[in-house]
Short mmCIF file of C-alpha atoms in Angstrom, two decimals:
data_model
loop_
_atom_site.label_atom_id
_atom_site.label_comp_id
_atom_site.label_asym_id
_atom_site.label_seq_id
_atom_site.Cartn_x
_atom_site.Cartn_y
_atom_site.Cartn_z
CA UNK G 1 -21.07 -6.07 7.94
CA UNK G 2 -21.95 -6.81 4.14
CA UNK G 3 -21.36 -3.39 3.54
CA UNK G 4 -18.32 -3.11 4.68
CA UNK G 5 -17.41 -6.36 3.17
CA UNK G 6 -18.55 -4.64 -0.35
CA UNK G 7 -15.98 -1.54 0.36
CA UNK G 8 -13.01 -4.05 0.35
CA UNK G 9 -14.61 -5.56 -2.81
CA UNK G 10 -14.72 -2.55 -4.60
CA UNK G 11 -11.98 -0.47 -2.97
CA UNK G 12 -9.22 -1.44 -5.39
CA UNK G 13 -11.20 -1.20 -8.97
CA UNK G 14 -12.23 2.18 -7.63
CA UNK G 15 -8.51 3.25 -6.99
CA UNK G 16 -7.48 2.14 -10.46
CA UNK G 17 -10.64 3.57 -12.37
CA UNK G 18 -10.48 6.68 -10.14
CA UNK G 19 -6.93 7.99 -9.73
CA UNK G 20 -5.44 7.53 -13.67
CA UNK G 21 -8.36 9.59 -14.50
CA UNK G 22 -8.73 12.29 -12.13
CA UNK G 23 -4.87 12.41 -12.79
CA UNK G 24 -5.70 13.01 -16.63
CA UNK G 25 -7.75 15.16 -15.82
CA UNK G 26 -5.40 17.37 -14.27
CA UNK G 27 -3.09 16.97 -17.08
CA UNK G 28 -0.14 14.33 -15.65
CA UNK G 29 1.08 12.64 -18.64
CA UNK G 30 -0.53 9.51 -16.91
CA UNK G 31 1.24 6.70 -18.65
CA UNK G 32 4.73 7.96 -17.84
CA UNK G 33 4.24 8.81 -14.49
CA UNK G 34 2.72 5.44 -13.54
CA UNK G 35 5.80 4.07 -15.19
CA UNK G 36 8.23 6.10 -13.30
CA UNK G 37 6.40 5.68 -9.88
CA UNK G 38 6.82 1.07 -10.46
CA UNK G 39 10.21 1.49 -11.54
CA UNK G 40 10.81 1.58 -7.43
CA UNK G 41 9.05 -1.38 -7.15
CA UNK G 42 11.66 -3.77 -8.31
CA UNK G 43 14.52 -1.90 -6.16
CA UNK G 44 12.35 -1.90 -3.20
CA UNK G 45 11.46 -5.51 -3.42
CA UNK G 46 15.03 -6.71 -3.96
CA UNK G 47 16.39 -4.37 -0.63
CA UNK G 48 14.34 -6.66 1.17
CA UNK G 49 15.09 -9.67 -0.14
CA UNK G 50 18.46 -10.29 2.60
CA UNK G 51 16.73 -9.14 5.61
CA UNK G 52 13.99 -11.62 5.06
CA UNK G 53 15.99 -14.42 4.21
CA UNK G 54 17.78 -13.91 7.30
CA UNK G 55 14.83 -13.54 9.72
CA UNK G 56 12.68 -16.21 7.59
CA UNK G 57 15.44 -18.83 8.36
CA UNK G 58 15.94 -18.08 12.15
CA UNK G 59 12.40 -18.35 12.48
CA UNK G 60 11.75 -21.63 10.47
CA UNK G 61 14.43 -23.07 12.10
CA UNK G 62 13.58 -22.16 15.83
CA UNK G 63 9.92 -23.29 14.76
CA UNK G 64 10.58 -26.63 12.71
CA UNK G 65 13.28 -27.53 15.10
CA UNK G 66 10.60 -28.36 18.56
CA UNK G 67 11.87 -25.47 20.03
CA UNK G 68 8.50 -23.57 19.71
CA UNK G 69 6.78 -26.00 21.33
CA UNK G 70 9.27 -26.37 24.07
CA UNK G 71 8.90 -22.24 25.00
CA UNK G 72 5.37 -22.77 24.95
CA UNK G 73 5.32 -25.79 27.53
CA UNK G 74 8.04 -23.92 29.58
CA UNK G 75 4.94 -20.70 29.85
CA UNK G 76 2.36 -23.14 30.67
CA UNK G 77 3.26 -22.62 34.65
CA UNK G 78 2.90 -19.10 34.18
CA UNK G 79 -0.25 -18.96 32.80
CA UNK G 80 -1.17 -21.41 35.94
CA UNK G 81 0.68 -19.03 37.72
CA UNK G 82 -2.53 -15.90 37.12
CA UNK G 83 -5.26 -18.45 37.98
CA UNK G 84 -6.17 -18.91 34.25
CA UNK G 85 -7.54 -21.89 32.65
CA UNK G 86 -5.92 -25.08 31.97
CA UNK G 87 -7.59 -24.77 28.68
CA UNK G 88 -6.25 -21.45 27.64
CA UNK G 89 -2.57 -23.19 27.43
CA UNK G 90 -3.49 -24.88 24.39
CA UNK G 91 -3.85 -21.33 22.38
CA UNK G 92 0.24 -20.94 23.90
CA UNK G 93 1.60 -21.98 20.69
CA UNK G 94 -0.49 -19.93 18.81
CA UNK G 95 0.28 -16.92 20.79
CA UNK G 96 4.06 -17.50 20.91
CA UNK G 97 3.35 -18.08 16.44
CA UNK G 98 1.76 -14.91 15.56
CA UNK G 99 4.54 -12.41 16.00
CA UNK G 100 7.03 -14.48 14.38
CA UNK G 101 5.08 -16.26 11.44
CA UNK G 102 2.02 -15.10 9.38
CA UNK G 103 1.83 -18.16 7.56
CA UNK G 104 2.93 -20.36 10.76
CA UNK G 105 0.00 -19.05 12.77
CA UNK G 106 -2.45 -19.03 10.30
CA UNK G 107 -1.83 -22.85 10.00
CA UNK G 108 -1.63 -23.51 14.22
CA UNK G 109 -5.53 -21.51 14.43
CA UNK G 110 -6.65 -23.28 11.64
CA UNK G 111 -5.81 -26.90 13.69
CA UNK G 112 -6.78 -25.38 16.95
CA UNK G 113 -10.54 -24.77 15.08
CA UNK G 114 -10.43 -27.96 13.72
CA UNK G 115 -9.40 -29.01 16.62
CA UNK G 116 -11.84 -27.86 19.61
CA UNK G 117 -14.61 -26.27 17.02
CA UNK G 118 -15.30 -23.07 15.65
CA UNK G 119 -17.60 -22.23 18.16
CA UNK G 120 -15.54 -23.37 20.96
CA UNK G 121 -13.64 -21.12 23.53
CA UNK G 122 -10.33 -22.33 21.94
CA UNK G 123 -11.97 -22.02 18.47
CA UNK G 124 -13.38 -18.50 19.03
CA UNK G 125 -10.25 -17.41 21.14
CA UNK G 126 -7.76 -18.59 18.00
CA UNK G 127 -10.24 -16.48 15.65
CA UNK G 128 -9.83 -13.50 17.94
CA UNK G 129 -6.17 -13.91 18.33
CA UNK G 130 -5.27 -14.72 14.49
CA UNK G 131 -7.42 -11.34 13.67
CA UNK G 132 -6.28 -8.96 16.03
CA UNK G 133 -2.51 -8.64 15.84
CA UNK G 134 -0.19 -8.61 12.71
CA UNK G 135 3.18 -10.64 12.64
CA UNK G 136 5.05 -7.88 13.95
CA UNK G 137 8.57 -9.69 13.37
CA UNK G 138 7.51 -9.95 9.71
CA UNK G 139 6.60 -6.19 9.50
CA UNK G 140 9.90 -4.57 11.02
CA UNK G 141 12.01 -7.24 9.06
CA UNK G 142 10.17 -5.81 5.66
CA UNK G 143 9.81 -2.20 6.44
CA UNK G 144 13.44 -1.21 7.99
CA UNK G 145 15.27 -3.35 5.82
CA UNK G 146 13.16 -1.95 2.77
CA UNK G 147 15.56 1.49 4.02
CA UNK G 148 17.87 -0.12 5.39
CA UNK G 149 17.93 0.66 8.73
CA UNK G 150 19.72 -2.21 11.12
CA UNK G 151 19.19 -0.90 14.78
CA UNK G 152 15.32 -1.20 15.88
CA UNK G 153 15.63 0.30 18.64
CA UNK G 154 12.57 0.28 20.89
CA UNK G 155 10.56 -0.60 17.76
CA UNK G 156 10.62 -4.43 18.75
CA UNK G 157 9.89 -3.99 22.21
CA UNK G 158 6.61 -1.56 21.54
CA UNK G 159 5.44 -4.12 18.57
CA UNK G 160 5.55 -7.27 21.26
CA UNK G 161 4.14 -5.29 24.21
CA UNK G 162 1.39 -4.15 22.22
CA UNK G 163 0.80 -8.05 20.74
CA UNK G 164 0.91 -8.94 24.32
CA UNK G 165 -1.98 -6.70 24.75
CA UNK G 166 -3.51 -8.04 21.98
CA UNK G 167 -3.64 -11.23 23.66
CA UNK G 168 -4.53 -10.39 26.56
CA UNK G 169 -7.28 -8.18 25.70
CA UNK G 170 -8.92 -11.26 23.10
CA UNK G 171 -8.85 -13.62 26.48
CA UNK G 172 -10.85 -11.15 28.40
CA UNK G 173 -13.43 -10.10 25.42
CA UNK G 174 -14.12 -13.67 24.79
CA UNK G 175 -14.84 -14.54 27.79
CA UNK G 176 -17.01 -11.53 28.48
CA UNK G 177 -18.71 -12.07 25.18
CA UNK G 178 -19.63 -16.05 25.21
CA UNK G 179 -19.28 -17.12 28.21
CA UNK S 1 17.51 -6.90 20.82
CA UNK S 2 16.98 -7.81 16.94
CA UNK S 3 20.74 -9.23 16.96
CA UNK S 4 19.88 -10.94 19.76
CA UNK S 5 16.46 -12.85 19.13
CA UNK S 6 17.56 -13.52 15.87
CA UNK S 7 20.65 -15.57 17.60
CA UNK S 8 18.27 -17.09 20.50
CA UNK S 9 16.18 -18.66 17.69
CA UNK S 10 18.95 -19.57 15.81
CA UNK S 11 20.93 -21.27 18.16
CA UNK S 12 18.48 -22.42 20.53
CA UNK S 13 16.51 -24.06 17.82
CA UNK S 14 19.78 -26.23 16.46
CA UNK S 15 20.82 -27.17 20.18
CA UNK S 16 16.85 -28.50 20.57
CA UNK S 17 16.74 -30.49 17.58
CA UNK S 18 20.33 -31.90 18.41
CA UNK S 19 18.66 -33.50 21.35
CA UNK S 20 15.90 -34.39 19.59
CA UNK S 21 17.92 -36.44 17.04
CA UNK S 22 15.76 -33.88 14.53
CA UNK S 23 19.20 -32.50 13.36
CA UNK S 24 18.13 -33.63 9.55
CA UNK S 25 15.39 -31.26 9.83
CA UNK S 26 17.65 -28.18 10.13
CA UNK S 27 19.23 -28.37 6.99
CA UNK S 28 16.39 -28.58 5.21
CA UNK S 29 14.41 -25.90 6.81
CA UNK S 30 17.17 -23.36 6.70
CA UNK S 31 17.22 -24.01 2.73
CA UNK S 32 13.54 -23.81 2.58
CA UNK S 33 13.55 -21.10 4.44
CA UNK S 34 15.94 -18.93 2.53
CA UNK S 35 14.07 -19.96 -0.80
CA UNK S 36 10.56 -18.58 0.72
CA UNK S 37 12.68 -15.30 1.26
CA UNK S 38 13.39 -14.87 -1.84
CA UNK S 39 10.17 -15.53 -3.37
CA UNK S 40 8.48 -13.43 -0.87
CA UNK S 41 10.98 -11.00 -1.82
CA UNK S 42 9.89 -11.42 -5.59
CA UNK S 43 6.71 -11.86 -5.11
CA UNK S 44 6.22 -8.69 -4.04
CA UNK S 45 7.76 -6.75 -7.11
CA UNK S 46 4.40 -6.97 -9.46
CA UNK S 47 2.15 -5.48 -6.50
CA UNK S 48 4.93 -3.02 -5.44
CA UNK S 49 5.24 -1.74 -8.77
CA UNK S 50 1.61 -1.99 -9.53
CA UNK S 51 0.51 0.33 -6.42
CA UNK S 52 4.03 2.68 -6.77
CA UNK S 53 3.05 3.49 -10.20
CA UNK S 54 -0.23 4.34 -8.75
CA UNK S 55 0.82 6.65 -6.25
CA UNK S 56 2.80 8.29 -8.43
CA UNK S 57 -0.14 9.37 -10.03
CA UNK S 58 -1.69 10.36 -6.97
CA UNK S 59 1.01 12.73 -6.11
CA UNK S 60 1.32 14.47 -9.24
CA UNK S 61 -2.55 14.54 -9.38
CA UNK S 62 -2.26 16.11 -5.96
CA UNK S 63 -4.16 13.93 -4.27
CA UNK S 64 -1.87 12.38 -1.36
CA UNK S 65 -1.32 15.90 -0.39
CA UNK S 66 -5.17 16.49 -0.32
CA UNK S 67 -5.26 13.48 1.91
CA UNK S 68 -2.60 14.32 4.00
CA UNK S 69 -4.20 17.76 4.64
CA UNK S 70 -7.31 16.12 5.52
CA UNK S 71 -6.58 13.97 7.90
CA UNK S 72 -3.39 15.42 8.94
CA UNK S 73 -4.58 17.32 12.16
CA UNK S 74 -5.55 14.33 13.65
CA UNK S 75 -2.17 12.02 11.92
CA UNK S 76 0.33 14.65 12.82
CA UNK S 77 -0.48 15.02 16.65
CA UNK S 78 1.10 11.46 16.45
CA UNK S 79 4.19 12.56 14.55
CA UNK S 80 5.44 15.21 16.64
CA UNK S 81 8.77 15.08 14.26
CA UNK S 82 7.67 15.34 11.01
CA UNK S 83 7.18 18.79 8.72
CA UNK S 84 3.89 20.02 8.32
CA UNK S 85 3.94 19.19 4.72
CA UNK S 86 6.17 16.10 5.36
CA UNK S 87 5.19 14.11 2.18
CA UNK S 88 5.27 10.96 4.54
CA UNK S 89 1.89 11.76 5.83
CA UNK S 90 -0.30 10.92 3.16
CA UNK S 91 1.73 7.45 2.57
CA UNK S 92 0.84 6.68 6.04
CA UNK S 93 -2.80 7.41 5.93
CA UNK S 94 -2.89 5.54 2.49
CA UNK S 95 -0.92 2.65 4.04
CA UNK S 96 -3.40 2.88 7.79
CA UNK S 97 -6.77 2.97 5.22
CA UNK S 98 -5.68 0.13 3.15
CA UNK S 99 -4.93 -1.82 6.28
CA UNK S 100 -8.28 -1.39 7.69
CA UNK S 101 -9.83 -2.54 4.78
CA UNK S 102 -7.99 -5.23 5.13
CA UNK S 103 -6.04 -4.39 1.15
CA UNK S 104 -2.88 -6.21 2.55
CA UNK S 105 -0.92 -6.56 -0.70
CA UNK S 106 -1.44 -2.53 -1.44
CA UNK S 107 -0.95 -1.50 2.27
CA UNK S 108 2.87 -3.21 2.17
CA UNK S 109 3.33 -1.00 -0.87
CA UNK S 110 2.04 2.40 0.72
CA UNK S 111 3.56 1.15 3.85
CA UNK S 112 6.92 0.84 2.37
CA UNK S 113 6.28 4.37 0.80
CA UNK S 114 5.97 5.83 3.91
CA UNK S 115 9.29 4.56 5.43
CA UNK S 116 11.29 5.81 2.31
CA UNK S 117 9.80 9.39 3.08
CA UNK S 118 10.45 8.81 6.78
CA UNK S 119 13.66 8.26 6.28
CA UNK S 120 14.90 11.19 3.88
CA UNK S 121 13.87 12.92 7.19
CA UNK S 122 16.04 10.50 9.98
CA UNK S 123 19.49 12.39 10.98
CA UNK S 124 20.72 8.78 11.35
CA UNK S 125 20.25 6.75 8.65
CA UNK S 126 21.26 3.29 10.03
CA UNK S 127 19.19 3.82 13.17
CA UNK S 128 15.20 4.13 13.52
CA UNK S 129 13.80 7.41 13.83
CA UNK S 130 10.92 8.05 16.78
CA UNK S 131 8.40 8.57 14.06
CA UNK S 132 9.07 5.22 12.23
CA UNK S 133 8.82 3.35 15.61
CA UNK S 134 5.40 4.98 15.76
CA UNK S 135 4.43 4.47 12.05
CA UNK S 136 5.19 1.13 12.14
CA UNK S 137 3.67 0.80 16.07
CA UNK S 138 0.30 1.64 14.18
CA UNK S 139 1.08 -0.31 11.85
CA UNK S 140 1.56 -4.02 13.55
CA UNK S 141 -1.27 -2.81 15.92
CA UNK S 142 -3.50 -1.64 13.16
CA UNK S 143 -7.92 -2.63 12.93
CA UNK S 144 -8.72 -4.98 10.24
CA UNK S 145 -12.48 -4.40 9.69
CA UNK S 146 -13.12 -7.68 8.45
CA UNK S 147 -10.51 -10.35 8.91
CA UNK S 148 -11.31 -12.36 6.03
CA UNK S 149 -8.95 -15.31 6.30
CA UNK S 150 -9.74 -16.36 9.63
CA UNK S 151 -13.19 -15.74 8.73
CA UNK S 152 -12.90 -17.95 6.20
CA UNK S 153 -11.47 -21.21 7.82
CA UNK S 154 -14.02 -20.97 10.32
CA UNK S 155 -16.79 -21.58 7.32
CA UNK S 156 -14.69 -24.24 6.59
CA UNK S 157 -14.86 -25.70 10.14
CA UNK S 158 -18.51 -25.46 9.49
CA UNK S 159 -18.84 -22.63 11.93
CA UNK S 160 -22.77 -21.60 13.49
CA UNK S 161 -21.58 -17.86 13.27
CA UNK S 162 -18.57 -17.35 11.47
CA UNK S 163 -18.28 -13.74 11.77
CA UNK S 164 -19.26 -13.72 15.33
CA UNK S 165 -15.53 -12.96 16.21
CA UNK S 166 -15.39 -9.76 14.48
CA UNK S 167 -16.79 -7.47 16.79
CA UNK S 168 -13.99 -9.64 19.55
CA UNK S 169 -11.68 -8.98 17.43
CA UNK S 170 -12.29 -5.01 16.60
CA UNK S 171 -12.34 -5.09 20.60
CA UNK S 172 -8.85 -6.83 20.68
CA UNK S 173 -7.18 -4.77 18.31
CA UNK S 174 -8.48 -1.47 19.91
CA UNK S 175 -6.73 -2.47 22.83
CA UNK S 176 -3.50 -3.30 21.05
CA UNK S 177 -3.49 0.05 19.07
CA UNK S 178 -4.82 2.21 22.48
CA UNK S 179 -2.07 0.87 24.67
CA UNK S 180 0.82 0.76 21.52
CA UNK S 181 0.30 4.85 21.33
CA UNK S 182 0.06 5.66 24.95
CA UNK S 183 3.60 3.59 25.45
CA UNK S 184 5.14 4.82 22.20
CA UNK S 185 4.27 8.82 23.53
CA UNK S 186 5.41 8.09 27.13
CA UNK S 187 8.64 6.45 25.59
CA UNK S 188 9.05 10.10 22.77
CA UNK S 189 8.76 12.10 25.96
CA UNK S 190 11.03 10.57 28.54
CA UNK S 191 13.65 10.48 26.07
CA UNK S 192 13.13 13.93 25.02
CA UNK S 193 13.95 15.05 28.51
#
């Protein structure tokens, strides 16, 4: 694991040390390409700017407002409803979180493992959970508007079926794993 | 279904905090919110220049090609749609390796790359191609070797074994990803027919 740990450490003072040279190497007039290449950066970051304004406020508000909470007491029966455990409704809000809020989750698993213990099912569960899937809602909000494309599609659908998965898939390996 | 989950949370959230008597909260949050987009928004322009200038480099050096060529065989069976040389390809790979290593801030970058050569190739520009709804299917679905933040609170939290969840979550993930590609083809072919 400590290697692999030591690739992410070194990964991105490789890339820098590694790709201006080679690229001098083979006789690219380095400094003005790099230049030309970040000049997209700014346009880029500024096309996203209104479609995550927009989605950023729909979320906060449907999350600051109770509402959250109130979807994930309203799934509770459901979960009932497949003969799982009482317990597992407590990771609800953390499940309902992740696609919407990076940020929002990371701060609902960090209570829950405060909460129950790191080496808890809860505690292990939220660990699984907060690794395993990205905040899909964030994602599609950055990388269509960064083109500005407006109609997803089945893009949304496939991103929440496969968190859904996700979810799924972390009950069942924690389980099998520690218990 | 964007148009309308974006309206669901919007509306249901203000009609819940009516009832509530939380309606100061709304205000407040919406303004909050809008000022986090923005600085997300900026936030990202020193990275995103940083890593574009990069590539740039990489592409006149040749190397994103070399990359793409190398892994393409395997890349391209998933991008029916694209050219063969499609210069998409290697900003994928670059923006799927940096995710795995868990790079985030020069996978959104590469990532963003990627969907800027994707869609010089879309016939409709306003609409997502099949190949972006796989792209960014990998993407949302995609293995973090070590997931360092979580890893990190559970030190905190004074964990026994904090990295016992990786191998849980690698597991987790897997099943995401396996299922997201399976769907995604099954949905490419039915609506090729």
């Amino acid at each position: 694991m400590s290697f692999i740990g030591e690739i992410s450490r070194w990964a991105i003072p490789f890339l820098l040390f590694f790709i201006p040279l080679m690229a001098f190497i083979r006789k690219v007039p380095v400094y003005e390409s790099f230049v030309t290449g970040a000049e997209e950066g700014f346009r880029t970051a500024i096309k996203i700017l209104p479609f995550l304004v927009g989605m950023l406020v729909s979320i906060r508000i449907f999350v600051d407002s109770g509402a959250l909470e109130l979807l994930a007491r309203l799934l509770q029966p459901l979960f009932a409803l497949f003969g799982l455990d009482s317990e597992l409704t407590a990771v609800i809000p953390l499940a309902v979180m992740r696609p919407l809020s990076g940020s929002g989750a990371l701060g609902v698993a960090t209570q829950l493992i405060n909460q129950y213990g790191p080496d808890s099912f809860i505690g292990r569960l939220a660990s699984t959970l907060q690794g395993s899937t990205d905040t899909t809602f964030f994602v599609l909000t950055v990388y269509f508007g960064a083109v500005g494309i407006k109609k997803y599609r089945y893009a949304l659908k496939l991103g929440l079926m496969a968190d859904l998965i996700g979810l799924i898939a972390s009950i069942w390996i924690v389980h099998k794993m520690f218990y | 279904m964007v148009n309308a989950i974006w309206l669901f949370m919007l509306i249901t959230g203000i009609i819940v905090a009516a009832l509530n008597g939380r309606i100061d909260t709304i205000t407040e949050s919406a303004m909050e919110a809008a000022e986090l987009g923005v600085e997300t928004a900026f936030g990202l322009i020193g990275v995103m220049s940083l890593w574009l200038g990069l590539m740039r480099l990489a592409e006149e050096a040749g190397f994103v090609s070399a990359l793409a060529r190398f892994f393409g065989p395997v890349i391209r069976r998933l991008f029916p749609t694209l050219r063969e040389d499609s210069p998409a390809l290697g900003a994928i790979i670059l923006n799927l390796s940096a995710n795995v290593l868990g790079l985030g801030n020069a996978a959104t970058p590469f990532g963003l790359k990627a969907m800027q050569e994707l869609q010089k190739e879309n016939p409709t520009p306003d609409t997502a191609s099949p190949a972006m709804i796989t792209f960014l299917a990998l993407n949302t679905s995609c293995l973090t070797l070590i997931p360092a933040t979580i890893i990190a609170v559970r030190v905190k939290a004074q964990s026994v074994n904090p990295t016992e969840i990786i191998g849980t979550t690698i597991f987790a993930t897997g099943c995401a990803m396996t299922v997201a590609i399976i769907v995604d083809y099954i949905i490419r072919r039915r609506s090729r027919t």
